[in-house]
Structure formats: structure tokens, C-alpha cells
Amino acid sequence: MDEDGLLAGLDDLLLSSAEDEEARRRAVRFAEQLPWLTVAQRTDAERTFADDWVAAARTIDARVSARSAEIATDYATRYRLLRRRCLTAVIVVTGVVIGALGLALLVAR
């Protein structure tokens, strides 16, 4: 695996770990609002809440990643088209200038 792949894997691991920790914190805050729960019920509620939170975060991450790839592809396509148009314009203008200079030299003789 190359260095970029390792860094991307490490980034994914850190992001996943941060999401898990955030889910646990939110689960504890949620369970604190239910003081009548037994210890077992509280533990189960925290686990369920955290699992749901992580699943939702992963779904959102996947959607954002997919949309980001779509946008990147779209902009790359638009950039290539714009670059082609600019190059065409430069070639046409250069041709016109060279033609005008050539005509001016012929007339000057």
C-alpha cells in the first residue's frame, strides 16, 4: 500500500473513532434525561442510541462522499471543456493576428 493509501486509511480510522466517541457522548446525555431507567436499561438505551447514531453518521458520510465524487467529475468535465474553448480562442486569435501581419507586410511592399 502506498503512502497516500495509508494516510487515507488512518484518516478514515480517526474519523470513525471520533464518530464513535461522539455517539457515546450523545448517548450518555440522552440517557441522563431518563433518570428512572435501571442500570441495565440505561446501558441498553445508550448502546442502542450510539449504534443508531453511528449508523446514521456512516450513511451521511457515504452520501456526502458519493456526491463529492459526482461534483468532482462534473467540474473536471467542465474544466476540460473550458480549457478546450480557451485554447481554441487563443489559436483563432493568433491566426487572425498572424494573418493581419502577413497582409500588412504584403501591402507595405
Tab-separated table of N, CA, C and O in Angstrom:
chain	number	residue	atom	x	y	z
A	1	MET	N	0.853	-1.184	0.000
A	1	MET	CA	0.000	0.000	0.000
A	1	MET	C	0.892	1.238	0.000
A	1	MET	O	1.883	1.293	0.705
A	2	ASP	N	0.517	2.224	-0.797
A	2	ASP	CA	1.330	3.428	-0.887
A	2	ASP	C	1.042	4.366	0.294
A	2	ASP	O	0.135	4.145	1.092
A	3	GLU	N	1.842	5.394	0.371
A	3	GLU	CA	1.741	6.344	1.488
A	3	GLU	C	0.386	7.042	1.520
A	3	GLU	O	-0.198	7.209	2.596
A	4	ASP	N	-0.131	7.435	0.361
A	4	ASP	CA	-1.439	8.090	0.308
A	4	ASP	C	-2.540	7.154	0.804
A	4	ASP	O	-3.460	7.576	1.500
A	5	GLY	N	-2.448	5.892	0.442
A	5	GLY	CA	-3.430	4.908	0.892
A	5	GLY	C	-3.388	4.714	2.398
A	5	GLY	O	-4.425	4.592	3.050
A	6	LEU	N	-2.168	4.694	2.937
A	6	LEU	CA	-2.024	4.558	4.391
A	6	LEU	C	-2.592	5.774	5.107
A	6	LEU	O	-3.279	5.645	6.125
A	7	LEU	N	-2.307	6.958	4.573
A	7	LEU	CA	-2.833	8.181	5.188
A	7	LEU	C	-4.349	8.235	5.099
A	7	LEU	O	-5.013	8.651	6.055
A	8	ALA	N	-4.895	7.818	3.972
A	8	ALA	CA	-6.355	7.804	3.823
A	8	ALA	C	-6.976	6.812	4.799
A	8	ALA	O	-8.009	7.093	5.413
A	9	GLY	N	-6.337	5.656	4.959
A	9	GLY	CA	-6.824	4.658	5.911
A	9	GLY	C	-6.769	5.175	7.337
A	9	GLY	O	-7.695	4.960	8.131
A	10	LEU	N	-5.685	5.861	7.673
A	10	LEU	CA	-5.547	6.439	9.008
A	10	LEU	C	-6.588	7.527	9.221
A	10	LEU	O	-7.215	7.599	10.285
A	11	ASP	N	-6.817	8.341	8.211
A	11	ASP	CA	-7.830	9.392	8.288
A	11	ASP	C	-9.212	8.777	8.522
A	11	ASP	O	-9.980	9.260	9.356
A	12	ASP	N	-9.525	7.706	7.786
A	12	ASP	CA	-10.813	7.025	7.961
A	12	ASP	C	-10.947	6.458	9.370
A	12	ASP	O	-12.005	6.547	9.988
A	13	LEU	N	-9.863	5.875	9.869
A	13	LEU	CA	-9.877	5.306	11.213
A	13	LEU	C	-10.103	6.380	12.265
A	13	LEU	O	-10.910	6.213	13.190
A	14	LEU	N	-9.427	7.509	12.127
A	14	LEU	CA	-9.588	8.603	13.083
A	14	LEU	C	-10.992	9.192	13.019
A	14	LEU	O	-11.593	9.503	14.062
A	15	LEU	N	-11.524	9.349	11.816
A	15	LEU	CA	-12.877	9.865	11.661
A	15	LEU	C	-13.887	8.914	12.283
A	15	LEU	O	-14.796	9.336	13.005
A	16	SER	N	-13.730	7.637	12.036
A	16	SER	CA	-14.622	6.627	12.597
A	16	SER	C	-14.556	6.629	14.122
A	16	SER	O	-15.585	6.563	14.803
A	17	SER	N	-13.354	6.733	14.646
A	17	SER	CA	-13.177	6.774	16.098
A	17	SER	C	-13.846	8.015	16.695
A	17	SER	O	-14.499	7.942	17.744
A	18	ALA	N	-13.696	9.145	16.031
A	18	ALA	CA	-14.320	10.382	16.510
A	18	ALA	C	-15.842	10.270	16.464
A	18	ALA	O	-16.529	10.726	17.385
A	19	GLU	N	-16.369	9.650	15.412
A	19	GLU	CA	-17.820	9.460	15.318
A	19	GLU	C	-18.319	8.545	16.427
A	19	GLU	O	-19.372	8.798	17.026
A	20	ASP	N	-17.580	7.482	16.697
A	20	ASP	CA	-17.957	6.567	17.779
A	20	ASP	C	-17.970	7.281	19.125
A	20	ASP	O	-18.896	7.102	19.921
A	21	GLU	N	-16.955	8.082	19.372
A	21	GLU	CA	-16.877	8.812	20.640
A	21	GLU	C	-18.008	9.831	20.761
A	21	GLU	O	-18.617	9.968	21.824
A	22	GLU	N	-18.300	10.533	19.690
A	22	GLU	CA	-19.404	11.497	19.699
A	22	GLU	C	-20.727	10.783	19.956
A	22	GLU	O	-21.571	11.270	20.708
A	23	ALA	N	-20.916	9.627	19.353
A	23	ALA	CA	-22.139	8.852	19.565
A	23	ALA	C	-22.267	8.437	21.024
A	23	ALA	O	-23.353	8.512	21.610
A	24	ARG	N	-21.164	8.013	21.630
A	24	ARG	CA	-21.205	7.624	23.052
A	24	ARG	C	-21.549	8.812	23.940
A	24	ARG	O	-22.343	8.704	24.869
A	25	ARG	N	-20.937	9.975	23.656
A	25	ARG	CA	-21.241	11.172	24.458
A	25	ARG	C	-22.714	11.549	24.349
A	25	ARG	O	-23.363	11.858	25.340
A	26	ARG	N	-23.233	11.515	23.139
A	26	ARG	CA	-24.646	11.864	22.944
A	26	ARG	C	-25.561	10.836	23.599
A	26	ARG	O	-26.619	11.179	24.126
A	27	ALA	N	-25.170	9.578	23.537
A	27	ALA	CA	-25.971	8.516	24.159
A	27	ALA	C	-26.031	8.700	25.672
A	27	ALA	O	-27.093	8.544	26.281
A	28	VAL	N	-24.930	9.056	26.280
A	28	VAL	CA	-24.902	9.296	27.728
A	28	VAL	C	-25.792	10.490	28.067
A	28	VAL	O	-26.585	10.444	29.016
A	29	ARG	N	-25.685	11.572	27.291
A	29	ARG	CA	-26.534	12.743	27.539
A	29	ARG	C	-28.014	12.401	27.389
A	29	ARG	O	-28.852	12.864	28.160
A	30	PHE	N	-28.329	11.578	26.399
A	30	PHE	CA	-29.715	11.155	26.208
A	30	PHE	C	-30.197	10.345	27.406
A	30	PHE	O	-31.282	10.596	27.946
A	31	ALA	N	-29.404	9.386	27.825
A	31	ALA	CA	-29.802	8.519	28.943
A	31	ALA	C	-29.909	9.296	30.251
A	31	ALA	O	-30.730	8.955	31.109
A	32	GLU	N	-29.120	10.340	30.399
A	32	GLU	CA	-29.203	11.167	31.616
A	32	GLU	C	-30.560	11.845	31.744
A	32	GLU	O	-30.979	12.207	32.840
A	33	GLN	N	-31.250	12.030	30.630
A	33	GLN	CA	-32.566	12.657	30.654
A	33	GLN	C	-33.663	11.675	31.085
A	33	GLN	O	-34.822	12.059	31.217
A	34	LEU	N	-33.275	10.438	31.274
A	34	LEU	CA	-34.230	9.388	31.674
A	34	LEU	C	-33.779	8.785	33.014
A	34	LEU	O	-33.322	7.644	33.069
A	35	PRO	N	-33.924	9.525	34.109
A	35	PRO	CA	-33.375	9.078	35.389
A	35	PRO	C	-34.074	7.840	35.964
A	35	PRO	O	-33.523	7.195	36.859
A	36	TRP	N	-35.230	7.472	35.466
A	36	TRP	CA	-35.954	6.330	36.003
A	36	TRP	C	-35.463	4.990	35.459
A	36	TRP	O	-35.879	3.942	35.928
A	37	LEU	N	-34.557	5.015	34.495
A	37	LEU	CA	-34.050	3.752	33.934
A	37	LEU	C	-33.173	3.013	34.936
A	37	LEU	O	-32.422	3.629	35.701
A	38	THR	N	-33.267	1.694	34.896
A	38	THR	CA	-32.332	0.892	35.695
A	38	THR	C	-30.971	0.937	35.015
A	38	THR	O	-30.849	1.404	33.867
A	39	VAL	N	-29.959	0.428	35.670
A	39	VAL	CA	-28.615	0.411	35.091
A	39	VAL	C	-28.613	-0.384	33.783
A	39	VAL	O	-28.045	0.040	32.775
A	40	ALA	N	-29.272	-1.530	33.766
A	40	ALA	CA	-29.320	-2.362	32.560
A	40	ALA	C	-30.075	-1.645	31.441
A	40	ALA	O	-29.651	-1.675	30.277
A	41	GLN	N	-31.189	-0.998	31.781
A	41	GLN	CA	-31.953	-0.277	30.773
A	41	GLN	C	-31.161	0.907	30.231
A	41	GLN	O	-31.176	1.185	29.029
A	42	ARG	N	-30.471	1.576	31.136
A	42	ARG	CA	-29.665	2.731	30.729
A	42	ARG	C	-28.556	2.282	29.786
A	42	ARG	O	-28.316	2.903	28.744
A	43	THR	N	-27.885	1.198	30.141
A	43	THR	CA	-26.809	0.664	29.295
A	43	THR	C	-27.350	0.285	27.925
A	43	THR	O	-26.740	0.593	26.893
A	44	ASP	N	-28.507	-0.371	27.906
A	44	ASP	CA	-29.112	-0.774	26.640
A	44	ASP	C	-29.526	0.450	25.815
A	44	ASP	O	-29.318	0.486	24.600
A	45	ALA	N	-30.108	1.442	26.474
A	45	ALA	CA	-30.519	2.661	25.774
A	45	ALA	C	-29.306	3.381	25.188
A	45	ALA	O	-29.345	3.851	24.049
A	46	GLU	N	-28.235	3.476	25.962
A	46	GLU	CA	-27.016	4.135	25.470
A	46	GLU	C	-26.440	3.391	24.279
A	46	GLU	O	-26.061	3.995	23.280
A	47	ARG	N	-26.392	2.061	24.365
A	47	ARG	CA	-25.844	1.261	23.268
A	47	ARG	C	-26.695	1.422	22.011
A	47	ARG	O	-26.177	1.649	20.915
A	48	THR	N	-28.016	1.343	22.177
A	48	THR	CA	-28.924	1.466	21.033
A	48	THR	C	-28.818	2.849	20.398
A	48	THR	O	-28.738	2.988	19.173
A	49	PHE	N	-28.821	3.873	21.247
A	49	PHE	CA	-28.703	5.244	20.743
A	49	PHE	C	-27.388	5.422	19.994
A	49	PHE	O	-27.365	5.968	18.884
A	50	ALA	N	-26.295	4.965	20.586
A	50	ALA	CA	-24.972	5.113	19.956
A	50	ALA	C	-24.909	4.350	18.633
A	50	ALA	O	-24.391	4.867	17.639
A	51	ASP	N	-25.452	3.137	18.611
A	51	ASP	CA	-25.452	2.352	17.368
A	51	ASP	C	-26.241	3.052	16.271
A	51	ASP	O	-25.803	3.110	15.116
A	52	ASP	N	-27.406	3.585	16.635
A	52	ASP	CA	-28.222	4.315	15.657
A	52	ASP	C	-27.504	5.562	15.167
A	52	ASP	O	-27.536	5.893	13.983
A	53	TRP	N	-26.867	6.262	16.088
A	53	TRP	CA	-26.159	7.495	15.737
A	53	TRP	C	-25.017	7.182	14.764
A	53	TRP	O	-24.849	7.876	13.748
A	54	VAL	N	-24.246	6.154	15.061
A	54	VAL	CA	-23.122	5.781	14.198
A	54	VAL	C	-23.630	5.337	12.822
A	54	VAL	O	-23.062	5.719	11.798
A	55	ALA	N	-24.707	4.565	12.796
A	55	ALA	CA	-25.264	4.123	11.510
A	55	ALA	C	-25.708	5.328	10.679
A	55	ALA	O	-25.453	5.386	9.470
A	56	ALA	N	-26.365	6.282	11.330
A	56	ALA	CA	-26.802	7.485	10.608
A	56	ALA	C	-25.602	8.281	10.110
A	56	ALA	O	-25.603	8.761	8.972
A	57	ALA	N	-24.574	8.408	10.941
A	57	ALA	CA	-23.370	9.152	10.542
A	57	ALA	C	-22.696	8.477	9.352
A	57	ALA	O	-22.258	9.149	8.417
A	58	ARG	N	-22.615	7.164	9.361
A	58	ARG	CA	-21.991	6.436	8.255
A	58	ARG	C	-22.801	6.625	6.960
A	58	ARG	O	-22.231	6.779	5.880
A	59	THR	N	-24.122	6.606	7.081
A	59	THR	CA	-24.977	6.819	5.912
A	59	THR	C	-24.761	8.214	5.340
A	59	THR	O	-24.617	8.389	4.126
A	60	ILE	N	-24.725	9.201	6.215
A	60	ILE	CA	-24.494	10.575	5.766
A	60	ILE	C	-23.116	10.702	5.134
A	60	ILE	O	-22.960	11.329	4.079
A	61	ASP	N	-22.099	10.107	5.764
A	61	ASP	CA	-20.743	10.154	5.208
A	61	ASP	C	-20.703	9.545	3.810
A	61	ASP	O	-20.064	10.085	2.908
A	62	ALA	N	-21.391	8.415	3.626
A	62	ALA	CA	-21.404	7.754	2.320
A	62	ALA	C	-22.091	8.636	1.273
A	62	ALA	O	-21.615	8.749	0.137
A	63	ARG	N	-23.197	9.280	1.660
A	63	ARG	CA	-23.902	10.163	0.731
A	63	ARG	C	-23.045	11.366	0.351
A	63	ARG	O	-22.987	11.757	-0.811
A	64	VAL	N	-22.402	11.950	1.343
A	64	VAL	CA	-21.554	13.121	1.076
A	64	VAL	C	-20.381	12.721	0.183
A	64	VAL	O	-20.027	13.442	-0.756
A	65	SER	N	-19.793	11.578	0.459
A	65	SER	CA	-18.666	11.104	-0.338
A	65	SER	C	-19.082	10.857	-1.792
A	65	SER	O	-18.380	11.258	-2.731
A	66	ALA	N	-20.231	10.218	-1.968
A	66	ALA	CA	-20.718	9.950	-3.324
A	66	ALA	C	-21.010	11.257	-4.057
A	66	ALA	O	-20.652	11.420	-5.233
A	67	ARG	N	-21.651	12.187	-3.381
A	67	ARG	CA	-21.972	13.475	-4.018
A	67	ARG	C	-20.699	14.252	-4.339
A	67	ARG	O	-20.605	14.896	-5.390
A	68	SER	N	-19.727	14.179	-3.449
A	68	SER	CA	-18.449	14.846	-3.682
A	68	SER	C	-17.771	14.297	-4.932
A	68	SER	O	-17.237	15.057	-5.745
A	69	ALA	N	-17.821	12.991	-5.108
A	69	ALA	CA	-17.236	12.379	-6.305
A	69	ALA	C	-17.981	12.826	-7.559
A	69	ALA	O	-17.355	13.103	-8.594
A	70	GLU	N	-19.317	12.905	-7.478
A	70	GLU	CA	-20.103	13.380	-8.621
A	70	GLU	C	-19.726	14.812	-8.991
A	70	GLU	O	-19.555	15.131	-10.168
A	71	ILE	N	-19.622	15.656	-7.980
A	71	ILE	CA	-19.283	17.061	-8.224
A	71	ILE	C	-17.878	17.179	-8.805
A	71	ILE	O	-17.646	17.956	-9.732
A	72	ALA	N	-16.941	16.409	-8.280
A	72	ALA	CA	-15.568	16.450	-8.791
A	72	ALA	C	-15.531	16.040	-10.261
A	72	ALA	O	-14.845	16.671	-11.078
A	73	THR	N	-16.272	15.012	-10.615
A	73	THR	CA	-16.336	14.569	-12.007
A	73	THR	C	-16.964	15.644	-12.889
A	73	THR	O	-16.467	15.947	-13.976
A	74	ASP	N	-18.048	16.245	-12.405
A	74	ASP	CA	-18.726	17.300	-13.156
A	74	ASP	C	-17.799	18.489	-13.393
A	74	ASP	O	-17.693	18.995	-14.514
A	75	TYR	N	-17.105	18.935	-12.346
A	75	TYR	CA	-16.206	20.076	-12.508
A	75	TYR	C	-15.013	19.744	-13.390
A	75	TYR	O	-14.554	20.592	-14.154
A	76	ALA	N	-14.520	18.521	-13.318
A	76	ALA	CA	-13.410	18.130	-14.185
A	76	ALA	C	-13.844	18.176	-15.650
A	76	ALA	O	-13.103	18.648	-16.515
A	77	THR	N	-15.049	17.713	-15.925
A	77	THR	CA	-15.583	17.751	-17.287
A	77	THR	C	-15.742	19.194	-17.769
A	77	THR	O	-15.343	19.545	-18.878
A	78	ARG	N	-16.309	20.032	-16.906
A	78	ARG	CA	-16.479	21.444	-17.272
A	78	ARG	C	-15.134	22.139	-17.471
A	78	ARG	O	-14.991	22.970	-18.371
A	79	TYR	N	-14.155	21.802	-16.655
A	79	TYR	CA	-12.827	22.411	-16.785
A	79	TYR	C	-12.194	22.031	-18.116
A	79	TYR	O	-11.628	22.883	-18.801
A	80	ARG	N	-12.296	20.760	-18.492
A	80	ARG	CA	-11.730	20.329	-19.777
A	80	ARG	C	-12.395	21.064	-20.939
A	80	ARG	O	-11.723	21.501	-21.874
A	81	LEU	N	-13.712	21.228	-20.873
A	81	LEU	CA	-14.436	21.953	-21.921
A	81	LEU	C	-13.995	23.411	-21.974
A	81	LEU	O	-13.725	23.949	-23.058
A	82	LEU	N	-13.894	24.061	-20.838
A	82	LEU	CA	-13.465	25.456	-20.788
A	82	LEU	C	-12.034	25.605	-21.302
A	82	LEU	O	-11.729	26.520	-22.064
A	83	ARG	N	-11.163	24.683	-20.909
A	83	ARG	CA	-9.776	24.723	-21.371
A	83	ARG	C	-9.717	24.569	-22.888
A	83	ARG	O	-8.977	25.275	-23.569
A	84	ARG	N	-10.529	23.671	-23.437
A	84	ARG	CA	-10.571	23.462	-24.887
A	84	ARG	C	-11.062	24.732	-25.593
A	84	ARG	O	-10.502	25.150	-26.605
A	85	ARG	N	-12.089	25.367	-25.049
A	85	ARG	CA	-12.613	26.605	-25.642
A	85	ARG	C	-11.566	27.723	-25.605
A	85	ARG	O	-11.399	28.471	-26.573
A	86	CYS	N	-10.876	27.853	-24.483
A	86	CYS	CA	-9.844	28.894	-24.362
A	86	CYS	C	-8.708	28.645	-25.343
A	86	CYS	O	-8.217	29.584	-25.989
A	87	LEU	N	-8.283	27.401	-25.464
A	87	LEU	CA	-7.210	27.067	-26.400
A	87	LEU	C	-7.646	27.366	-27.835
A	87	LEU	O	-6.873	27.933	-28.618
A	88	THR	N	-8.872	27.028	-28.153
A	88	THR	CA	-9.396	27.324	-29.485
A	88	THR	C	-9.399	28.826	-29.740
A	88	THR	O	-8.994	29.289	-30.821
A	89	ALA	N	-9.837	29.593	-28.758
A	89	ALA	CA	-9.867	31.059	-28.908
A	89	ALA	C	-8.462	31.618	-29.103
A	89	ALA	O	-8.245	32.492	-29.949
A	90	VAL	N	-7.490	31.099	-28.347
A	90	VAL	CA	-6.110	31.572	-28.486
A	90	VAL	C	-5.580	31.242	-29.875
A	90	VAL	O	-4.930	32.075	-30.524
A	91	ILE	N	-5.860	30.059	-30.357
A	91	ILE	CA	-5.396	29.664	-31.692
A	91	ILE	C	-6.039	30.544	-32.766
A	91	ILE	O	-5.357	31.016	-33.685
A	92	VAL	N	-7.333	30.794	-32.661
A	92	VAL	CA	-8.027	31.637	-33.653
A	92	VAL	C	-7.464	33.055	-33.624
A	92	VAL	O	-7.164	33.642	-34.676
A	93	VAL	N	-7.322	33.627	-32.433
A	93	VAL	CA	-6.804	34.997	-32.324
A	93	VAL	C	-5.375	35.057	-32.861
A	93	VAL	O	-5.017	36.001	-33.587
A	94	THR	N	-4.563	34.072	-32.545
A	94	THR	CA	-3.189	34.038	-33.043
A	94	THR	C	-3.185	33.971	-34.576
A	94	THR	O	-2.415	34.671	-35.239
A	95	GLY	N	-4.068	33.140	-35.129
A	95	GLY	CA	-4.166	33.033	-36.585
A	95	GLY	C	-4.581	34.345	-37.219
A	95	GLY	O	-4.030	34.756	-38.250
A	96	VAL	N	-5.545	35.025	-36.612
A	96	VAL	CA	-6.006	36.313	-37.141
A	96	VAL	C	-4.878	37.337	-37.079
A	96	VAL	O	-4.647	38.091	-38.049
A	97	VAL	N	-4.156	37.383	-35.974
A	97	VAL	CA	-3.049	38.349	-35.833
A	97	VAL	C	-1.958	38.053	-36.856
A	97	VAL	O	-1.451	38.972	-37.521
A	98	ILE	N	-1.598	36.795	-37.007
A	98	ILE	CA	-0.561	36.436	-37.983
A	98	ILE	C	-1.032	36.770	-39.396
A	98	ILE	O	-0.270	37.315	-40.213
A	99	GLY	N	-2.299	36.466	-39.678
A	99	GLY	CA	-2.845	36.803	-40.994
A	99	GLY	C	-2.844	38.298	-41.239
A	99	GLY	O	-2.488	38.761	-42.339
A	100	ALA	N	-3.214	39.088	-40.245
A	100	ALA	CA	-3.240	40.550	-40.383
A	100	ALA	C	-1.821	41.079	-40.592
A	100	ALA	O	-1.604	41.981	-41.419
A	101	LEU	N	-0.850	40.534	-39.851
A	101	LEU	CA	0.545	40.965	-40.022
A	101	LEU	C	1.059	40.604	-41.400
A	101	LEU	O	1.752	41.383	-42.063
A	102	GLY	N	0.715	39.404	-41.854
A	102	GLY	CA	1.132	38.989	-43.194
A	102	GLY	C	0.537	39.881	-44.264
A	102	GLY	O	1.214	40.292	-45.220
A	103	LEU	N	-0.728	40.211	-44.117
A	103	LEU	CA	-1.384	41.092	-45.069
A	103	LEU	C	-0.775	42.490	-45.022
A	103	LEU	O	-0.536	43.102	-46.084
A	104	ALA	N	-0.447	42.958	-43.832
A	104	ALA	CA	0.179	44.283	-43.689
A	104	ALA	C	1.550	44.297	-44.362
A	104	ALA	O	1.920	45.279	-44.994
A	105	LEU	N	2.297	43.198	-44.251
A	105	LEU	CA	3.608	43.131	-44.905
A	105	LEU	C	3.455	43.107	-46.426
A	105	LEU	O	4.261	43.725	-47.135
A	106	LEU	N	2.449	42.415	-46.925
A	106	LEU	CA	2.223	42.381	-48.372
A	106	LEU	C	1.832	43.764	-48.891
A	106	LEU	O	2.282	44.182	-49.972
A	107	VAL	N	1.004	44.450	-48.177
A	107	VAL	CA	0.548	45.776	-48.591
A	107	VAL	C	1.711	46.760	-48.520
A	107	VAL	O	1.844	47.649	-49.363
A	108	ALA	N	2.592	46.611	-47.550
A	108	ALA	CA	3.708	47.548	-47.364
A	108	ALA	C	4.734	47.397	-48.477
A	108	ALA	O	5.473	48.329	-48.743
A	109	ARG	N	4.787	46.316	-49.180
A	109	ARG	CA	5.780	46.133	-50.246
A	109	ARG	C	5.436	46.854	-51.436
A	109	ARG	O	5.178	47.428	-52.228
